[in-house]
Coordinates of N, CA and C in Angstrom, one line a residue:
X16 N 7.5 14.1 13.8 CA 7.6 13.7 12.4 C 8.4 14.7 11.6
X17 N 8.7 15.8 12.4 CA 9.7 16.5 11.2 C 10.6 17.3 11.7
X18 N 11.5 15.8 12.4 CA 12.8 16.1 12.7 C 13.9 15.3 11.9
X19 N 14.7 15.8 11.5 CA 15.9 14.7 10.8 C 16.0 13.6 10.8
X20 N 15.6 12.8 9.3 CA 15.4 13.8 8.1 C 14.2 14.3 7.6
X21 N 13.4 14.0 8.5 CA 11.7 14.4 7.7 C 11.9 15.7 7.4
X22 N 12.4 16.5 8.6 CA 12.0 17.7 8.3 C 12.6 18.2 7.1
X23 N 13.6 18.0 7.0 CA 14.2 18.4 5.2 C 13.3 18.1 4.2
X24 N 12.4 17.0 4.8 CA 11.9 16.9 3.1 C 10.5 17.9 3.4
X25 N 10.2 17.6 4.5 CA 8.6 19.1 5.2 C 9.0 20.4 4.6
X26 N 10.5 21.1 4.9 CA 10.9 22.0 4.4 C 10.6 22.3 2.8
X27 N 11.3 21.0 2.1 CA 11.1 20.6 0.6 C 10.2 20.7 0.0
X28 N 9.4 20.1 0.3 CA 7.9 19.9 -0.6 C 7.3 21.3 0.2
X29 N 7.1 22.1 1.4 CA 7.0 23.5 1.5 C 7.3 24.4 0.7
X30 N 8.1 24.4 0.7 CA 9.1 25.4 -0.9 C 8.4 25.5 -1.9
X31 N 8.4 23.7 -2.7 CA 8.7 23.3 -3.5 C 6.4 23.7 -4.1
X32 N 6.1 23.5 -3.3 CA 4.8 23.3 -3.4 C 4.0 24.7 -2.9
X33 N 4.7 25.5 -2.3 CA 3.7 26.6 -1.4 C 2.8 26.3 -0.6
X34 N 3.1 25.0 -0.3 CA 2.1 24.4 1.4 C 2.6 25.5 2.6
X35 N 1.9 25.5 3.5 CA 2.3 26.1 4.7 C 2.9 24.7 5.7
X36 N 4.1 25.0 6.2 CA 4.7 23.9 6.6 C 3.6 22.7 7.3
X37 N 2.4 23.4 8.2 CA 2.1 22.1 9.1 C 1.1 21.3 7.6
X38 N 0.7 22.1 6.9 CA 0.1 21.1 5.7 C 0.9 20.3 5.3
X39 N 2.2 20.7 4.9 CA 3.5 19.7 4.3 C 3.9 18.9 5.2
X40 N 4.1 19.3 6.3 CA 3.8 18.1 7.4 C 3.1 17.1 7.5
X41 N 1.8 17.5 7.5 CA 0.9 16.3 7.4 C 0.5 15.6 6.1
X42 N 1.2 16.2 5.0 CA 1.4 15.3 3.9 C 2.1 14.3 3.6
X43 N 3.6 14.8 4.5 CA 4.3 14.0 3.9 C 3.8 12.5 5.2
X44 N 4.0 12.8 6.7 CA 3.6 12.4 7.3 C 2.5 10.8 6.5
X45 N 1.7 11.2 5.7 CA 0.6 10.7 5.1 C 1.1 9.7 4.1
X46 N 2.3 10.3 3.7 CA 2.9 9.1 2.1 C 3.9 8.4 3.0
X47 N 4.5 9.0 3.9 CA 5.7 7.5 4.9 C 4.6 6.3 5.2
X48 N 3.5 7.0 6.0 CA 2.3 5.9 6.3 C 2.0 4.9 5.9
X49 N 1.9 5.7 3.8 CA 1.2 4.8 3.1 C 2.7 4.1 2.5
X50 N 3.8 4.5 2.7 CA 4.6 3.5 2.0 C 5.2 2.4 2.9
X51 N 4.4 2.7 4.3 CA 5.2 2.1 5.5 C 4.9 0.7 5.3
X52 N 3.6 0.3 4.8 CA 2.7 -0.8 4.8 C 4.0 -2.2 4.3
X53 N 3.5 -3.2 5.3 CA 4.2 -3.9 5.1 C 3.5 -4.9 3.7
X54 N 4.1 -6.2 3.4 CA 3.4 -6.7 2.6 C 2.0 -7.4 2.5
X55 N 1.8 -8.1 4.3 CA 0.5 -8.2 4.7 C -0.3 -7.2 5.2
X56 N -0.1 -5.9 5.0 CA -1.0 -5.4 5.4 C -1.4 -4.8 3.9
X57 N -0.9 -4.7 2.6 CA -1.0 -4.5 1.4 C -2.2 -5.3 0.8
X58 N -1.4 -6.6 1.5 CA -2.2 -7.1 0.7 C -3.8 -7.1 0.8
X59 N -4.0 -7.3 2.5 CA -5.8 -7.2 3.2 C -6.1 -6.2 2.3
X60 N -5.0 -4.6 2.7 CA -6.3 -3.7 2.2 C -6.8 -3.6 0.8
X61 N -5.5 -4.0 -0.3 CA -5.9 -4.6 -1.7 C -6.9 -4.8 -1.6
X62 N -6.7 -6.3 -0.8 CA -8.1 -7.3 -1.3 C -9.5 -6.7 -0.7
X63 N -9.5 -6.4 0.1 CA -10.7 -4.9 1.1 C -11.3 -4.3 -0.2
X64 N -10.3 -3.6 -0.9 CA -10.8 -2.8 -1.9 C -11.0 -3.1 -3.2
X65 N -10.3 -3.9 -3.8 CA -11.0 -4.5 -4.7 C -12.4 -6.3 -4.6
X66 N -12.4 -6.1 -3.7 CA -13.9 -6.8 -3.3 C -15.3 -6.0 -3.5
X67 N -14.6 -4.7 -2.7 CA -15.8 -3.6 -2.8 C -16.2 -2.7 -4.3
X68 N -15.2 -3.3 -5.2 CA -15.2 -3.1 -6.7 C -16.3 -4.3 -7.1
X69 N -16.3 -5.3 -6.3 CA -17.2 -6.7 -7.1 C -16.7 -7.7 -8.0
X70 N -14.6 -7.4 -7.9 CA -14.0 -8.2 -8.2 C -14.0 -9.7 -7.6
X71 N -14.0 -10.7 -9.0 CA -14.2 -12.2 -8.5 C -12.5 -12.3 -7.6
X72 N -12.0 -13.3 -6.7 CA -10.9 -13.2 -5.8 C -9.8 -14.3 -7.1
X73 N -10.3 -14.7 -8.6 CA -9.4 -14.5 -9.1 C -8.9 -13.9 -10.0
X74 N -9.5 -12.5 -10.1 CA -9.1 -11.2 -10.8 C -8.2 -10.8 -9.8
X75 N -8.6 -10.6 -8.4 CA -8.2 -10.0 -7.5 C -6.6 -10.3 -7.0
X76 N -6.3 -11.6 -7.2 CA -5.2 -12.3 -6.7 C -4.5 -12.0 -7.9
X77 N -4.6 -12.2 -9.3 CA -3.8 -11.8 -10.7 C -3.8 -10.2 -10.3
X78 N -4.6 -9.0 -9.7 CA -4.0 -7.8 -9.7 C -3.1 -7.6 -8.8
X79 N -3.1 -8.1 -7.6 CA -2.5 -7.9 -6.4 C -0.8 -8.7 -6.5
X80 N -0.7 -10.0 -7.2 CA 0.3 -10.1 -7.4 C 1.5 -9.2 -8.6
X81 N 0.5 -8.5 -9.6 CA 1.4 -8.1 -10.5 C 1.2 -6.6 -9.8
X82 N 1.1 -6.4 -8.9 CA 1.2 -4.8 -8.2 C 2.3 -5.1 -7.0
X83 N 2.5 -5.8 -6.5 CA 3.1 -6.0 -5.7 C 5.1 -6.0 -6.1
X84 N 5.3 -6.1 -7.1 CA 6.4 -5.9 -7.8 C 6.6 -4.3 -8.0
X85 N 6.0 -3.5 -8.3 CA 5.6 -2.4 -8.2 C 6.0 -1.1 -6.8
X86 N 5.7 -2.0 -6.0 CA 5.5 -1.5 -4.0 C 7.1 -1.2 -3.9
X87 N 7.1 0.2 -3.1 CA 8.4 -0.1 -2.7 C 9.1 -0.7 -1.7
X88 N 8.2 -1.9 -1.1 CA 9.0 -2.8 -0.5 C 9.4 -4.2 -1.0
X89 N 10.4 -5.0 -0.5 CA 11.0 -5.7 -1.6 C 10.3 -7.3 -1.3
X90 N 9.1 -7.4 -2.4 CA 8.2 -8.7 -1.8 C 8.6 -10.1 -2.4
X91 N 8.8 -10.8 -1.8 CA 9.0 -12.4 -2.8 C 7.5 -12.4 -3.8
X92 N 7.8 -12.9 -4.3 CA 6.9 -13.5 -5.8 C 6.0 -14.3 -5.1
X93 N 4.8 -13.8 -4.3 CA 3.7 -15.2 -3.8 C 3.0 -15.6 -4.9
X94 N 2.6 -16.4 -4.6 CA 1.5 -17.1 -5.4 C 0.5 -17.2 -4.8
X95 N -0.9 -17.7 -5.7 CA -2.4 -17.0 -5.5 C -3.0 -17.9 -3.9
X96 N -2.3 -18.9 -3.8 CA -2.5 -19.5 -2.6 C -1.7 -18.7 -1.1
X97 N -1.0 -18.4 -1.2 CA 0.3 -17.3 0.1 C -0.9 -16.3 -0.1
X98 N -0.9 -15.6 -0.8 CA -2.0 -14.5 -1.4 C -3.4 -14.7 0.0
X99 N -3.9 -16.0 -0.8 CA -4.9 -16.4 0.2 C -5.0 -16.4 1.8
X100 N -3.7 -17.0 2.0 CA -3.5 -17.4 3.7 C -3.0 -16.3 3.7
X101 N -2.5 -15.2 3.6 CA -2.5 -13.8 3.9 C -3.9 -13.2 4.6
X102 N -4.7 -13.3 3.7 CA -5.8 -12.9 3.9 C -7.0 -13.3 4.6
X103 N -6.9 -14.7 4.8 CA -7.7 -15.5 5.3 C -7.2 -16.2 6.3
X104 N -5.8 -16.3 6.6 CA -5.5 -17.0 7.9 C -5.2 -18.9 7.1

């Protein structure tokens, strides 16, 4: 994980932060992870987590669509039914 170009940025946020490299390592290692997520897998663990909030699924579907614009991956505009068969098959 922190060969060209990771390691430039391991180096980076080392520096930049006073991490000891393998902590900066496994930080950064930790944010590619979370920005890896594609848009179905965003969306499960969304809905995962705001369920366990005791959100009704149409609070849930109104937050998850206006976050998803947000993500840095580049999502079409679903609607609360796509939303659903995402989630539910």
């Amino acid at each position: 994980m922190t060969g060209p170009p990771l390691g430039d940025l391991v180096q980076h946020v080392a520096a930049t932060t006073g991490l000891p490299a393998p902590t900066a390592a496994r930080l950064v290692a930790d944010v590619v992870a979370y920005l890896d997520e594609s848009v179905e897998q965003y969306v499960r663990r969304r809905h995962r987590e705001l369920q366990r909030r005791r959100l009704t699924n149409d609070r849930i579907w109104a937050l998850i669509a206006a976050e998803l614009p947000q993500r840095r991956f580049s999502a079409p505009v679903l609607t609360q039914r796509q939303l659903r068969r995402i989630v539910y098959g």
